[in-house]
Amino acid sequence: MEASTETNNKFSEEEQVVTPWEVAGNGGKIDYDKLIDRFGCQRIDQSLVQRVEKLTSQPAHVFLRRNVFFAHRDFAEILDAYEKGENFYLYTGRGPSSEALHLGHLIPFMFTKYLQEAFKVPLVIQLTDDEKFLWKNLTIEESRRLARENAKDIIACGFDVSKTFIFSDFDYVGGAFYRNMVQIGKRVTYNQVVGIFGFIGEDHIGKVSFPPVQAAPSFPSSFPHLFEGKGNLRCLIPCAIDQDPYFRMTRDVAPKIGYNKPALIESSFFPALQGETGKMSASDPNSAIYVTDSAKDIKNKVNRYAFSGGQDSIEKHRQLGANLEVDIPIKYLSFFLEDDAELEHIKKEYGAGRMLTGEVKQRLIQVLTEIVERHRTARANVTEKI
Amino acid sequence: MEASTETNNKFSEEEQVVTPWEVAGNGGKIDYDKLIDRFGCQRIDQSLVQRVEKLTSQPAHVFLRRNVFFAHRDFAEILDAYEKGENFYLYTGRGPSSEALHLGHLIPFMFTKYLQEAFKVPLVIQLTDDEKFLWKNLTIEESRRLARENAKDIIACGFDVSKTFIFSDFDYVGGAFYRNMVQIGKRVTYNQVVGIFGFIGEDHIGKVSFPPVQAAPSFPSSFPHLFEGKGNLRCLIPCAIDQDPYFRMTRDVAPKIGYNKPALIESSFFPALQGETGKMSASDPNSAIYVTDSAKDIKNKVNRYAFSGGQDSIEKHRQLGANLEVDIPIKYLSFFLEDDAELEHIKKEYGAGRMLTGEVKQRLIQVLTEIVERHRTARANVTEKI
């Protein structure tokens, strides 16, 4: 039930490490089944997906159908409540550590946009510029600037502006939000955060103080201007599974301070171009497709760096076919090629060796270029209105 | 240089314990010389008092002349700067744990009012309702209510309203203030707060998060609406010496984040009616004179509970005189009887046995009743304007 880190030595070196600050699989690949067991969350199965489709009267998002969002906590309870006519709200966020976002960063926001549209619910988006200031070598001003830049990319995902509140901690924390932080802090011991996050005595107390900041948006009273008088609204948090430790803590605290436990819907990690060894790294620009990449950049990166499961020679490839399990173009198409039939066709042809790596990469370049172009246009239309 | 607490076992049981949450002398009486040595602050000597009188062109406050405020850190630097025409601001505060204040609570505020008038400087007053919520069994609403009630008593001390900002953390923390909290938190390790405050692993992280909240008002940028554009103002903090640990921490951090170290001017504790064994206790109403006490209450409490250094019988008293060292009426008069000549006269006559305990108590009752009546009138004129 606890996240491991290198610092608290709870897990041996062979174990995979997944925390909000570190993601490293055992020998490269993350074992998501093990993660679900250790974290104690539930797998999203086909019947849950079908229930979402029924309740929202539309096909489930690609990320849900294809199990990009693969785990949850109490998502079924959210659907039960929704079915009874109860409202809920969505909460997601980002730690603004880099200027430009890559496609992996967009995944929770693309999915959250779908959830907001499908369920017609309000959404709060937290930019944890304080977290990045605390964990990285950044000034406060630089952290805030990154938050503002990232906010534009997030807004460009096309949320319903009348139902969406985006804020940075350095600007918004205070009042009712601060009171919830203090409520939460009073219910979590230092020993508990050591167990959950692996803090050590040499860590500064800024880090120790942070978990309640990420927890607070899970409670509607942190946003009186949005939710006052709307009762004890439930909260659903779409996020990558590395954020689970924060919300396990939050869920422990919630009933003690009179709130519903927030529900979670959690994604796996978007793989690096070089292969599936965890999350993409912002420190290696060639490991990811950025929303600022030009069509030429995308073409270059996919052709040069996207790890291929195809065979060394055309002859061998025609004979053996591609190994789809490790093939990054196929992985990326599984995220972003919406047409199920076309995806199935490509996987079949490529797996059988009838399609070559170059052809698959070609299609991927088209798909990614289209997404990035669309994003660029949308971002250009975002005004300084935060 | 470190505060001791029971929990960190830095000092043996015979040692005195002085922390923000506990004050206990070795065998009852606090040894202030030892405290100065251990905390590493300076004694306020006569030449410093004379310098204040010269700079402010008025006699020093009774609390300064009579060494109620007996220790300091960098107070001389504040005076140097003031002499050169540099401005500074005052910062004091209170943890609102009880509805009614007693006279001991008023001491820092009475003294701060004098400093504000004498130096004509701005003042910020922090009500740490968050601290009291974290340390006591109170709800957030009850803590905020106590803060509002205490604020009225504080305002009744008669500060210059045009130069005074009073706030509660639960209402004011946010924005620039929060950014300073995070700056401070980033510069203090968990091990350090364990050393300073004696936190243990079972303590909740609300406690661990609090020291930066009390530290933040030491930096002018926490109050942009007051001090923006006024440069790197110095801060002078009048407080009881049990608050020293917070500001030792703050002074360590200050140069690391580009600020002056706050200066301190620190008082001894106001003794309980029953005798000098530390601070008065809010849990025993007969241990203190409250600002809500009637003239009759005051008369009763002083006559029944004020520990006397007089002898058991009149004959013995006439022969041996009173022991002024332990006599509470004399202690209290030393705080509140402003006329130096009269005080000296009483001490001489009482010490020689020519004056009886009853007569000294009689005079004390007059003095206290007058102070409390004046306070009550002033408080009644305080409107809900916070």
Tab-separated table of N, CA and C in Angstrom, chain A residues 130 133-134 136-138 140 144 169-171 173-175 178-179 181-183 185-191 193 200-206 208-209 211-213, chain B residues 130 133-134 136-138 140 144 169-171 173-175 178-179 181-183 185-191 193 200-206 208-209 211-213:
chain	number	residue	atom	x	y	z
A	130	ASP	N	4.585	26.003	-6.700
A	130	ASP	CA	5.291	25.892	-5.414
A	130	ASP	C	6.067	24.580	-5.326
A	133	PHE	N	9.176	24.860	-7.440
A	133	PHE	CA	10.146	25.705	-6.737
A	133	PHE	C	10.829	24.912	-5.626
A	134	LEU	N	10.058	24.090	-4.913
A	134	LEU	CA	10.606	23.353	-3.768
A	134	LEU	C	11.524	22.207	-4.192
A	136	LYS	N	12.950	21.811	-7.406
A	136	LYS	CA	13.941	22.107	-8.450
A	136	LYS	C	14.736	23.352	-8.099
A	137	ASN	N	15.762	23.589	-8.860
A	137	ASN	CA	16.578	24.776	-8.670
A	137	ASN	C	16.005	25.934	-9.495
A	138	LEU	N	14.865	26.437	-9.039
A	138	LEU	CA	14.155	27.505	-9.758
A	138	LEU	C	13.877	28.642	-8.791
A	140	ILE	N	11.222	31.664	-7.489
A	140	ILE	CA	9.761	31.750	-7.441
A	140	ILE	C	9.237	32.377	-8.737
A	144	ARG	N	6.662	30.689	-11.446
A	144	ARG	CA	5.374	31.298	-11.792
A	144	ARG	C	5.271	31.531	-13.297
A	169	ASP	N	-0.589	27.690	-7.500
A	169	ASP	CA	-0.568	27.735	-6.034
A	169	ASP	C	-0.012	29.066	-5.523
A	170	PHE	N	1.065	29.520	-6.141
A	170	PHE	CA	1.680	30.759	-5.657
A	170	PHE	C	0.722	31.947	-5.760
A	171	ASP	N	-0.264	31.842	-6.629
A	171	ASP	CA	-1.224	32.937	-6.729
A	171	ASP	C	-2.512	32.669	-5.957
A	173	VAL	N	-3.249	30.023	-3.441
A	173	VAL	CA	-3.293	29.500	-2.064
A	173	VAL	C	-3.589	30.621	-1.078
A	174	GLY	N	-4.554	30.365	-0.202
A	174	GLY	CA	-4.947	31.358	0.796
A	174	GLY	C	-6.382	31.113	1.206
A	175	GLY	N	-6.822	31.776	2.243
A	175	GLY	CA	-8.222	31.710	2.662
A	175	GLY	C	-8.716	30.286	2.873
A	178	TYR	N	-6.225	27.574	2.112
A	178	TYR	CA	-5.217	27.431	3.172
A	178	TYR	C	-5.817	26.724	4.390
A	179	ARG	N	-7.051	27.073	4.723
A	179	ARG	CA	-7.676	26.420	5.880
A	179	ARG	C	-7.795	24.914	5.655
A	181	MET	N	-5.716	23.153	3.748
A	181	MET	CA	-4.341	22.645	3.883
A	181	MET	C	-4.024	22.360	5.356
A	182	VAL	N	-4.389	23.290	6.228
A	182	VAL	CA	-4.082	23.133	7.653
A	182	VAL	C	-4.902	21.982	8.253
A	183	GLN	N	-6.174	21.879	7.857
A	183	GLN	CA	-7.009	20.748	8.282
A	183	GLN	C	-6.346	19.421	7.914
A	185	GLY	N	-3.120	18.878	7.076
A	185	GLY	CA	-1.833	18.719	7.770
A	185	GLY	C	-2.005	18.210	9.197
A	186	LYS	N	-3.102	18.591	9.834
A	186	LYS	CA	-3.334	18.166	11.227
A	186	LYS	C	-3.652	16.681	11.320
A	187	ARG	N	-4.027	16.068	10.172
A	187	ARG	CA	-4.453	14.667	10.191
A	187	ARG	C	-3.424	13.695	9.632
A	188	VAL	N	-2.225	14.173	9.329
A	188	VAL	CA	-1.197	13.305	8.739
A	188	VAL	C	0.082	13.478	9.552
A	189	THR	N	0.629	12.393	10.057
A	189	THR	CA	1.861	12.531	10.846
A	189	THR	C	3.094	12.544	9.943
A	190	TYR	N	4.175	13.028	10.531
A	190	TYR	CA	5.451	13.009	9.808
A	190	TYR	C	5.826	11.571	9.435
A	191	ASN	N	5.648	10.655	10.382
A	191	ASN	CA	5.966	9.256	10.058
A	191	ASN	C	5.161	8.766	8.858
A	193	VAL	N	4.055	10.584	6.234
A	193	VAL	CA	4.591	11.088	4.955
A	193	VAL	C	5.943	10.469	4.633
A	200	ILE	N	13.331	12.243	4.023
A	200	ILE	CA	14.370	11.974	5.019
A	200	ILE	C	14.625	13.255	5.827
A	201	GLY	N	15.341	13.095	6.927
A	201	GLY	CA	15.562	14.216	7.854
A	201	GLY	C	16.266	15.396	7.228
A	202	GLU	N	17.090	15.143	6.220
A	202	GLU	CA	17.801	16.242	5.558
A	202	GLU	C	16.927	16.983	4.549
A	203	ASP	N	15.757	16.419	4.244
A	203	ASP	CA	14.835	17.144	3.348
A	203	ASP	C	14.356	18.410	4.035
A	204	HIS	N	14.141	19.460	3.260
A	204	HIS	CA	13.637	20.684	3.879
A	204	HIS	C	12.146	20.547	4.183
A	205	ILE	N	11.675	21.398	5.109
A	205	ILE	CA	10.288	21.281	5.548
A	205	ILE	C	9.318	21.817	4.498
A	206	GLY	N	9.840	22.526	3.498
A	206	GLY	CA	8.980	22.901	2.379
A	206	GLY	C	8.389	21.652	1.728
A	208	VAL	N	7.987	18.680	3.161
A	208	VAL	CA	7.082	18.038	4.113
A	208	VAL	C	5.732	18.761	4.139
A	209	SER	N	5.765	20.084	3.885
A	209	SER	CA	4.540	20.884	3.929
A	209	SER	C	3.719	20.761	2.656
A	211	PRO	N	2.499	18.040	0.597
A	211	PRO	CA	1.380	17.134	0.285
A	211	PRO	C	-0.019	17.717	0.561
A	212	PRO	N	-0.229	18.462	1.647
A	212	PRO	CA	-1.580	19.050	1.827
A	212	PRO	C	-1.967	20.050	0.735
A	213	VAL	N	-0.985	20.654	0.070
A	213	VAL	CA	-1.298	21.608	-1.002
A	213	VAL	C	-1.894	20.855	-2.199
B	130	ASP	N	-4.198	29.624	13.115
B	130	ASP	CA	-3.815	28.316	12.567
B	130	ASP	C	-2.979	27.524	13.575
B	133	PHE	N	-5.248	26.140	16.247
B	133	PHE	CA	-6.001	25.016	15.691
B	133	PHE	C	-5.120	23.760	15.642
B	134	LEU	N	-3.853	23.939	15.263
B	134	LEU	CA	-2.959	22.796	15.107
B	134	LEU	C	-2.537	22.194	16.447
B	136	LYS	N	-4.117	22.786	19.567
B	136	LYS	CA	-5.170	22.575	20.566
B	136	LYS	C	-6.337	21.821	19.954
B	137	ASN	N	-7.249	21.414	20.816
B	137	ASN	CA	-8.435	20.720	20.358
B	137	ASN	C	-9.535	21.743	20.034
B	138	LEU	N	-9.339	22.475	18.958
B	138	LEU	CA	-10.269	23.530	18.551
B	138	LEU	C	-10.681	23.301	17.106
B	140	ILE	N	-11.645	25.011	13.355
B	140	ILE	CA	-11.165	26.193	12.636
B	140	ILE	C	-12.054	27.386	12.967
B	144	ARG	N	-10.876	30.902	14.728
B	144	ARG	CA	-11.059	32.213	14.080
B	144	ARG	C	-11.865	33.147	14.971
B	169	ASP	N	-4.037	34.442	10.515
B	169	ASP	CA	-3.456	33.603	9.453
B	169	ASP	C	-4.533	32.963	8.586
B	170	PHE	N	-5.575	32.459	9.226
B	170	PHE	CA	-6.607	31.767	8.458
B	170	PHE	C	-7.282	32.699	7.449
B	171	ASP	N	-7.210	33.994	7.689
B	171	ASP	CA	-7.798	34.929	6.729
B	171	ASP	C	-6.775	35.538	5.785
B	173	VAL	N	-3.237	34.539	5.172
B	173	VAL	CA	-2.193	33.770	4.477
B	173	VAL	C	-2.584	33.544	3.026
B	174	GLY	N	-1.633	33.825	2.134
B	174	GLY	CA	-1.884	33.664	0.708
B	174	GLY	C	-0.970	34.604	-0.060
B	175	GLY	N	-0.938	34.444	-1.375
B	175	GLY	CA	-0.185	35.361	-2.227
B	175	GLY	C	1.263	35.532	-1.786
B	178	TYR	N	2.266	33.687	1.343
B	178	TYR	CA	2.479	32.253	1.105
B	178	TYR	C	3.803	32.010	0.375
B	179	ARG	N	4.110	32.873	-0.584
B	179	ARG	CA	5.373	32.690	-1.314
B	179	ARG	C	6.565	32.804	-0.356
B	181	MET	N	6.433	32.019	2.870
B	181	MET	CA	6.413	30.772	3.657
B	181	MET	C	7.163	29.667	2.918
B	182	VAL	N	6.898	29.557	1.621
B	182	VAL	CA	7.527	28.491	0.832
B	182	VAL	C	9.038	28.748	0.706
B	183	GLN	N	9.417	30.015	0.499
B	183	GLN	CA	10.840	30.376	0.464
B	183	GLN	C	11.535	29.931	1.746
B	185	GLY	N	10.449	27.703	4.038
B	185	GLY	CA	10.404	26.250	4.191
B	185	GLY	C	11.493	25.541	3.395
B	186	LYS	N	11.843	26.121	2.251
B	186	LYS	CA	12.876	25.505	1.407
B	186	LYS	C	14.265	25.600	2.040
B	187	ARG	N	14.429	26.509	3.030
B	187	ARG	CA	15.748	26.729	3.607
B	187	ARG	C	15.933	26.138	4.992
B	188	VAL	N	14.972	25.344	5.456
B	188	VAL	CA	15.051	24.767	6.804
B	188	VAL	C	14.786	23.270	6.685
B	189	THR	N	15.705	22.457	7.192
B	189	THR	CA	15.474	21.016	7.072
B	189	THR	C	14.627	20.497	8.232
B	190	TYR	N	14.067	19.315	8.003
B	190	TYR	CA	13.315	18.658	9.069
B	190	TYR	C	14.202	18.443	10.292
B	191	ASN	N	15.432	18.008	10.076
B	191	ASN	CA	16.334	17.826	11.221
B	191	ASN	C	16.504	19.122	12.010
B	193	VAL	N	14.294	21.642	12.363
B	193	VAL	CA	13.133	21.950	13.213
B	193	VAL	C	13.003	20.964	14.371
B	200	ILE	N	8.560	15.356	16.979
B	200	ILE	CA	8.829	13.918	16.873
B	200	ILE	C	8.038	13.341	15.701
B	201	GLY	N	8.394	12.114	15.315
B	201	GLY	CA	7.784	11.498	14.139
B	201	GLY	C	6.283	11.350	14.220
B	202	GLU	N	5.741	11.231	15.431
B	202	GLU	CA	4.287	11.095	15.583
B	202	GLU	C	3.573	12.437	15.502
B	203	ASP	N	4.328	13.535	15.531
B	203	ASP	CA	3.692	14.849	15.364
B	203	ASP	C	3.113	14.951	13.961
B	204	HIS	N	1.995	15.664	13.834
B	204	HIS	CA	1.430	15.807	12.500
B	204	HIS	C	2.210	16.863	11.706
B	205	ILE	N	2.080	16.778	10.390
B	205	ILE	CA	2.875	17.670	9.543
B	205	ILE	C	2.332	19.101	9.565
B	206	GLY	N	1.130	19.296	10.110
B	206	GLY	CA	0.652	20.664	10.328
B	206	GLY	C	1.631	21.413	11.224
B	208	VAL	N	4.837	20.717	11.690
B	208	VAL	CA	6.107	20.888	10.987
B	208	VAL	C	6.017	22.036	9.975
B	209	SER	N	4.809	22.240	9.436
B	209	SER	CA	4.613	23.286	8.429
B	209	SER	C	4.475	24.672	9.047
B	211	PRO	N	6.274	26.631	11.501
B	211	PRO	CA	7.306	27.668	11.739
B	211	PRO	C	7.460	28.699	10.619
B	212	PRO	N	7.385	28.328	9.335
B	212	PRO	CA	7.470	29.380	8.304
B	212	PRO	C	6.317	30.390	8.348
B	213	VAL	N	5.176	29.991	8.905
B	213	VAL	CA	4.045	30.928	8.998
B	213	VAL	C	4.370	32.031	10.011
